[in-house]
PDB file of C-alpha atoms in Angstrom:
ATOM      1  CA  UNK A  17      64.749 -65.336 -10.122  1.00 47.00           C
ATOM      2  CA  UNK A  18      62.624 -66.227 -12.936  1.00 45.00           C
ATOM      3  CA  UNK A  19      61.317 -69.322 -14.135  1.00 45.00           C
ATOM      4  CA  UNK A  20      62.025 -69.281 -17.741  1.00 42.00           C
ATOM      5  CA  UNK A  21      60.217 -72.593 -18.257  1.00 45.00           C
ATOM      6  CA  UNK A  22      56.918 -71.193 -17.229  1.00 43.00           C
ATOM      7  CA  UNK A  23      56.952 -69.088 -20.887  1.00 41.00           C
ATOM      8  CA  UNK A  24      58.489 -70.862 -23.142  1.00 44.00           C
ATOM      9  CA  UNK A  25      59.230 -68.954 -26.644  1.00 42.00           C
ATOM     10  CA  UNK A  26      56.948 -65.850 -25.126  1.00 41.00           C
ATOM     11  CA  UNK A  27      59.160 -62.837 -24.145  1.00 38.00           C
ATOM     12  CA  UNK A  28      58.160 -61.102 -21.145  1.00 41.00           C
ATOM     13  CA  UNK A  29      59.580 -58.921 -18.997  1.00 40.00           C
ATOM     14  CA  UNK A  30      59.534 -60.237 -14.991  1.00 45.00           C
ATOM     15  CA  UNK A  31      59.460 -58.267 -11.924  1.00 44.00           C
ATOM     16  CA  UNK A  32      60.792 -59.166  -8.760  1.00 40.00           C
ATOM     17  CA  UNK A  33      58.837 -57.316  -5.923  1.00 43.00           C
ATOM     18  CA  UNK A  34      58.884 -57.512  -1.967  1.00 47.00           C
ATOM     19  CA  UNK A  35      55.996 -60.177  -2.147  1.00 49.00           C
ATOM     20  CA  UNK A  36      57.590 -62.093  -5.031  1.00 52.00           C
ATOM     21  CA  UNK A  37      57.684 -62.516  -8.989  1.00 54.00           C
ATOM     22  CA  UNK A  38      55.516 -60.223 -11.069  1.00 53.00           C
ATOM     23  CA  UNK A  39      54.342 -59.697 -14.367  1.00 50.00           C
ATOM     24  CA  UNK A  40      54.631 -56.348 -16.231  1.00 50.00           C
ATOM     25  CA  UNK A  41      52.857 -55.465 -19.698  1.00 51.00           C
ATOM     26  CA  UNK A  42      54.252 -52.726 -21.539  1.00 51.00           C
ATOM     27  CA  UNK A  43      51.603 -50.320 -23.085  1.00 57.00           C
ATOM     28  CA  UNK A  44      51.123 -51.676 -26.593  1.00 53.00           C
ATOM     29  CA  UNK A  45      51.245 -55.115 -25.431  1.00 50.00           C
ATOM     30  CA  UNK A  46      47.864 -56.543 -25.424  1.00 53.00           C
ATOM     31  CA  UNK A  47      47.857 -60.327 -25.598  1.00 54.00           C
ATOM     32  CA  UNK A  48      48.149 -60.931 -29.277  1.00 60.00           C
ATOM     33  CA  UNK A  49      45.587 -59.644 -30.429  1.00 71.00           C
ATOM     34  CA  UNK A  50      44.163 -58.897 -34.130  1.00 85.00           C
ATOM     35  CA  UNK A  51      43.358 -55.303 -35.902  1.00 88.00           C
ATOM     36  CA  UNK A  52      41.066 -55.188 -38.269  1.00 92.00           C
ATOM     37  CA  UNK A  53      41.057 -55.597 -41.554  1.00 94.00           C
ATOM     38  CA  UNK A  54      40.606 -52.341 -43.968  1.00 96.00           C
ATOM     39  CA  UNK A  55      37.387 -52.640 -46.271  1.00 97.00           C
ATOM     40  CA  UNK A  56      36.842 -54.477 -49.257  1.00 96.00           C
ATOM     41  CA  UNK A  57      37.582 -52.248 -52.341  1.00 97.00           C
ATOM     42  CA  UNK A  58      34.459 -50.509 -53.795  1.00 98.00           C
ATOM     43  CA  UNK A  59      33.151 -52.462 -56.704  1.00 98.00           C
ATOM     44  CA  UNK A  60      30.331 -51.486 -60.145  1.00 98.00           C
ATOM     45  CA  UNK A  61      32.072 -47.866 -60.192  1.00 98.00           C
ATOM     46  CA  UNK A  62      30.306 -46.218 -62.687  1.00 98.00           C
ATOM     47  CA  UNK A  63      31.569 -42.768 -64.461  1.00 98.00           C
ATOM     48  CA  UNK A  64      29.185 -40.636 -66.302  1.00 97.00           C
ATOM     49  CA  UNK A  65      29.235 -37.146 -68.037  1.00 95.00           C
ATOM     50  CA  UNK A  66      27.165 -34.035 -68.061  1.00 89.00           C
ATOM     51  CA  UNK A  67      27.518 -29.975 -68.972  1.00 87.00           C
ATOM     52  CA  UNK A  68      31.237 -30.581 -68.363  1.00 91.00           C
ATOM     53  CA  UNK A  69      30.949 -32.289 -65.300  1.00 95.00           C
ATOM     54  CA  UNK A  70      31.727 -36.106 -64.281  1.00 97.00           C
ATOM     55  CA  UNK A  71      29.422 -37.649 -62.165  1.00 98.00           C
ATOM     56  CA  UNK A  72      30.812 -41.341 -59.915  1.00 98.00           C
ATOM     57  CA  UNK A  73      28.947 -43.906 -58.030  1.00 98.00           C
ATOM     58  CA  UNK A  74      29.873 -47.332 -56.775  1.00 99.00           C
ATOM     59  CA  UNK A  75      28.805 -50.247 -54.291  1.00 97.00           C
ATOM     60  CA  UNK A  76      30.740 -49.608 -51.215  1.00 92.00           C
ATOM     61  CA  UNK A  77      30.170 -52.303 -48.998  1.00 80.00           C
ATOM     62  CA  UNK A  78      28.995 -52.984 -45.384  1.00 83.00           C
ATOM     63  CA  UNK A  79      32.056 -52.404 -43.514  1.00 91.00           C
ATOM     64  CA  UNK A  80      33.122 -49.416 -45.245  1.00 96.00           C
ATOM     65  CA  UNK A  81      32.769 -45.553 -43.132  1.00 97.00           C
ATOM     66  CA  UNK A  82      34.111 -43.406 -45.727  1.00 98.00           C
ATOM     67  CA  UNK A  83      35.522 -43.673 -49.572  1.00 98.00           C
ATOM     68  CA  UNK A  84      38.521 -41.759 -51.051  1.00 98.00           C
ATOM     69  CA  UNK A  85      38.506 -40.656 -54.943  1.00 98.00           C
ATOM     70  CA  UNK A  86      41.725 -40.712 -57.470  1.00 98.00           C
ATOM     71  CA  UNK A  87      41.744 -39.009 -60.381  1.00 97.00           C
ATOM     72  CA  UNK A  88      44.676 -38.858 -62.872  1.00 95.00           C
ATOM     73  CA  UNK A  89      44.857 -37.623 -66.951  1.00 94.00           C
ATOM     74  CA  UNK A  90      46.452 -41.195 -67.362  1.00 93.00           C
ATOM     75  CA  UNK A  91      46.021 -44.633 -66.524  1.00 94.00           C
ATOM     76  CA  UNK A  92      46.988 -45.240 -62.773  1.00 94.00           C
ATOM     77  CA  UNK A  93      50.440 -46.863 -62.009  1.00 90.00           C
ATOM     78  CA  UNK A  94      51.459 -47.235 -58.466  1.00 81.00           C
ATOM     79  CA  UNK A  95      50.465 -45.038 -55.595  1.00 77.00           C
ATOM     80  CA  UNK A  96      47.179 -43.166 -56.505  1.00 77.00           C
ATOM     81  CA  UNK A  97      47.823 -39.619 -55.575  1.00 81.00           C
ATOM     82  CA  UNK A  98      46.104 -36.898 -53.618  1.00 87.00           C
ATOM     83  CA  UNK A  99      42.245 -37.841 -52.871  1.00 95.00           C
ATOM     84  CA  UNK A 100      40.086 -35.403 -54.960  1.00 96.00           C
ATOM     85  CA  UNK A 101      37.797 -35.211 -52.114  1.00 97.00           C
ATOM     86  CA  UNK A 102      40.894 -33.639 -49.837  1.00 96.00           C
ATOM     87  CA  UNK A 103      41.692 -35.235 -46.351  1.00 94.00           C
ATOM     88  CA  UNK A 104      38.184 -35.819 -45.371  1.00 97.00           C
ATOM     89  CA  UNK A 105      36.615 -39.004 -46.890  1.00 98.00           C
ATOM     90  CA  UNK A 106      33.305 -39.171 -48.401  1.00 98.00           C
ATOM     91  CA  UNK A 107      30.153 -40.426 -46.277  1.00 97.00           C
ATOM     92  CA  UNK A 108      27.886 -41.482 -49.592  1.00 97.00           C
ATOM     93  CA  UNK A 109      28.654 -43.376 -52.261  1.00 98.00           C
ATOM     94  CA  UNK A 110      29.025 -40.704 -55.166  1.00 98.00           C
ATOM     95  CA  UNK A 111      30.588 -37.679 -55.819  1.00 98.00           C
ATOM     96  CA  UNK A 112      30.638 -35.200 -58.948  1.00 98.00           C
ATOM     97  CA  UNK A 113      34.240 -33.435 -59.795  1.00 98.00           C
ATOM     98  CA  UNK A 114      33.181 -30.074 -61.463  1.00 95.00           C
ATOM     99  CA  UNK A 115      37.292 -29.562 -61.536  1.00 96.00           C
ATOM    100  CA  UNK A 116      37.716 -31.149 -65.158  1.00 96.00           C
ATOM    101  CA  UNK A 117      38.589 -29.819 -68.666  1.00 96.00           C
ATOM    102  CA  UNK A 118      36.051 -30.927 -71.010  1.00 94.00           C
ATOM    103  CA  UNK A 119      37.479 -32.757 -73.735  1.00 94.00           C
ATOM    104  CA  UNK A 120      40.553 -34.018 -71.277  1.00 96.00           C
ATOM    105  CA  UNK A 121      40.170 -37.883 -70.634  1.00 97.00           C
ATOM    106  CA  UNK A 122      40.231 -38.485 -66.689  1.00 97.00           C
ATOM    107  CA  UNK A 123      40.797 -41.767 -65.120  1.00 97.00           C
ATOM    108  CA  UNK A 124      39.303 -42.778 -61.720  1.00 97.00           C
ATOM    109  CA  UNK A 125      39.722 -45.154 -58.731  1.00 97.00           C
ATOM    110  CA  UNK A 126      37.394 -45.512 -55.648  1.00 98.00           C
ATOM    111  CA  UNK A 127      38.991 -46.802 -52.213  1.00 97.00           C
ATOM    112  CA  UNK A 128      36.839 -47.677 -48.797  1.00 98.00           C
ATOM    113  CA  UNK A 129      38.028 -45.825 -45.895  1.00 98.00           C
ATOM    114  CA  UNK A 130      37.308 -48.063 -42.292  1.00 97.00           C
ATOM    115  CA  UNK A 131      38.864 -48.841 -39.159  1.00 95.00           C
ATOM    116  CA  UNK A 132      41.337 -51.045 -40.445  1.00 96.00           C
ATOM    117  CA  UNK A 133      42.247 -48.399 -42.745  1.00 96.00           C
ATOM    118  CA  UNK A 134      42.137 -47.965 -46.667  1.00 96.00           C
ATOM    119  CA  UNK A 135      41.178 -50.416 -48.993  1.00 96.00           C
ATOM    120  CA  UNK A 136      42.723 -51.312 -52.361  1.00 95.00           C
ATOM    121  CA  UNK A 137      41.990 -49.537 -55.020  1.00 96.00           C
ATOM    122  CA  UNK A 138      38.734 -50.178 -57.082  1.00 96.00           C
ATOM    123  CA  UNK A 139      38.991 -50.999 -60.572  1.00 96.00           C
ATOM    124  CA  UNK A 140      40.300 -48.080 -63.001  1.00 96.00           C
ATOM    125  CA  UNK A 141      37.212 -46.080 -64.641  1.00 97.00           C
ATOM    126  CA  UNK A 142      37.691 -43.815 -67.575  1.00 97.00           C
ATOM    127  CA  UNK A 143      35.980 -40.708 -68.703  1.00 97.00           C
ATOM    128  CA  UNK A 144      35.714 -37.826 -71.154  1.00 96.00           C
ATOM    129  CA  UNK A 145      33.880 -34.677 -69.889  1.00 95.00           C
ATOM    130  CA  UNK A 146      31.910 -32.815 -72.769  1.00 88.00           C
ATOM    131  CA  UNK A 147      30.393 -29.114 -73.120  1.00 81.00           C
ATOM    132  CA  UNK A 148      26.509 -28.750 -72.552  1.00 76.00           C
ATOM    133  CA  UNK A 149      25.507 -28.214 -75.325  1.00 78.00           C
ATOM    134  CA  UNK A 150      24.459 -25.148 -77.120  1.00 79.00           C
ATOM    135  CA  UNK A 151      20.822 -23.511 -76.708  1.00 83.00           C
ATOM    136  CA  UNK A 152      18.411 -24.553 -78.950  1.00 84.00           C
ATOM    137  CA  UNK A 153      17.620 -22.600 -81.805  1.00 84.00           C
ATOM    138  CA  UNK A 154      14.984 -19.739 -82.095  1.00 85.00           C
ATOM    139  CA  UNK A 155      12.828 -18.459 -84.968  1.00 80.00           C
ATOM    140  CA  UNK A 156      14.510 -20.718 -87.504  1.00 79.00           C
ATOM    141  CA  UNK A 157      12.477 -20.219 -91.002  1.00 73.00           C
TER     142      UNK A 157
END
């Protein structure tokens, strides 16, 4: 028989054996313990353009192993989408999306990938990719 007073408002599952009352722990059970949190969101993203290219960066953070990038042709509402770096998160800081129409306005968001999991999203970034431009002129009189 078990003693129910000996864990009050803890549920546990009791044992009787041939040497007396036991204790069993179901995998999954361990104690009460914490996970961790995911990362802080990446922070100072910065979008810039060149020969019809966009080039990111942002402050990640100490805890983060990884970031994620969103892009979208409109401002972000709700969940952000496919990562344009696929299913394998970036190890730096930075990454340049050659996939973009010049003259299309893109908007971007930056999560941290760690072992708690994803982060929020960072703040929105917009940008418009432009041409390179034209060759410089020869033998002009």
């Amino acid at each position: 028989m078990i003693n129910r007073s000996l864990f009050p408002a803890v549920v546990r599952i009791g044992v009787l054996t041939a040497i007396g009352t036991g204790l069993l722990l179901l995998p999954g059970c361990d104690g009460g313990g914490t996970s961790p949190e995911p990362p802080s969101p990446p922070t100072s993203v910065q979008a810039t353009t060149q020969d019809g290219s966009v080039s990111l960066t942002w402050d990640g953070g100490a805890d983060a192993s990884g970031y994620n990038v969103y892009r979208s042709t409109s401002p972000f509402s709700g969940a952000p989408g496919t990562p344009v770096n696929g299913d394998t998160p970036l190890g730096q800081p930075t990454l340049t999306d050659d996939a973009v129409d010049t003259g299309t306005r893109y908007y971007y968001r930056v999560t941290a990938v760690g072992e708690g999991g994803e982060s929020d999203p960072s703040a929105e970034v917009s940008v418009r990719p432009f041409p390179s431009p034209p060759p410089r002129p020869e033998h002009i009189l």
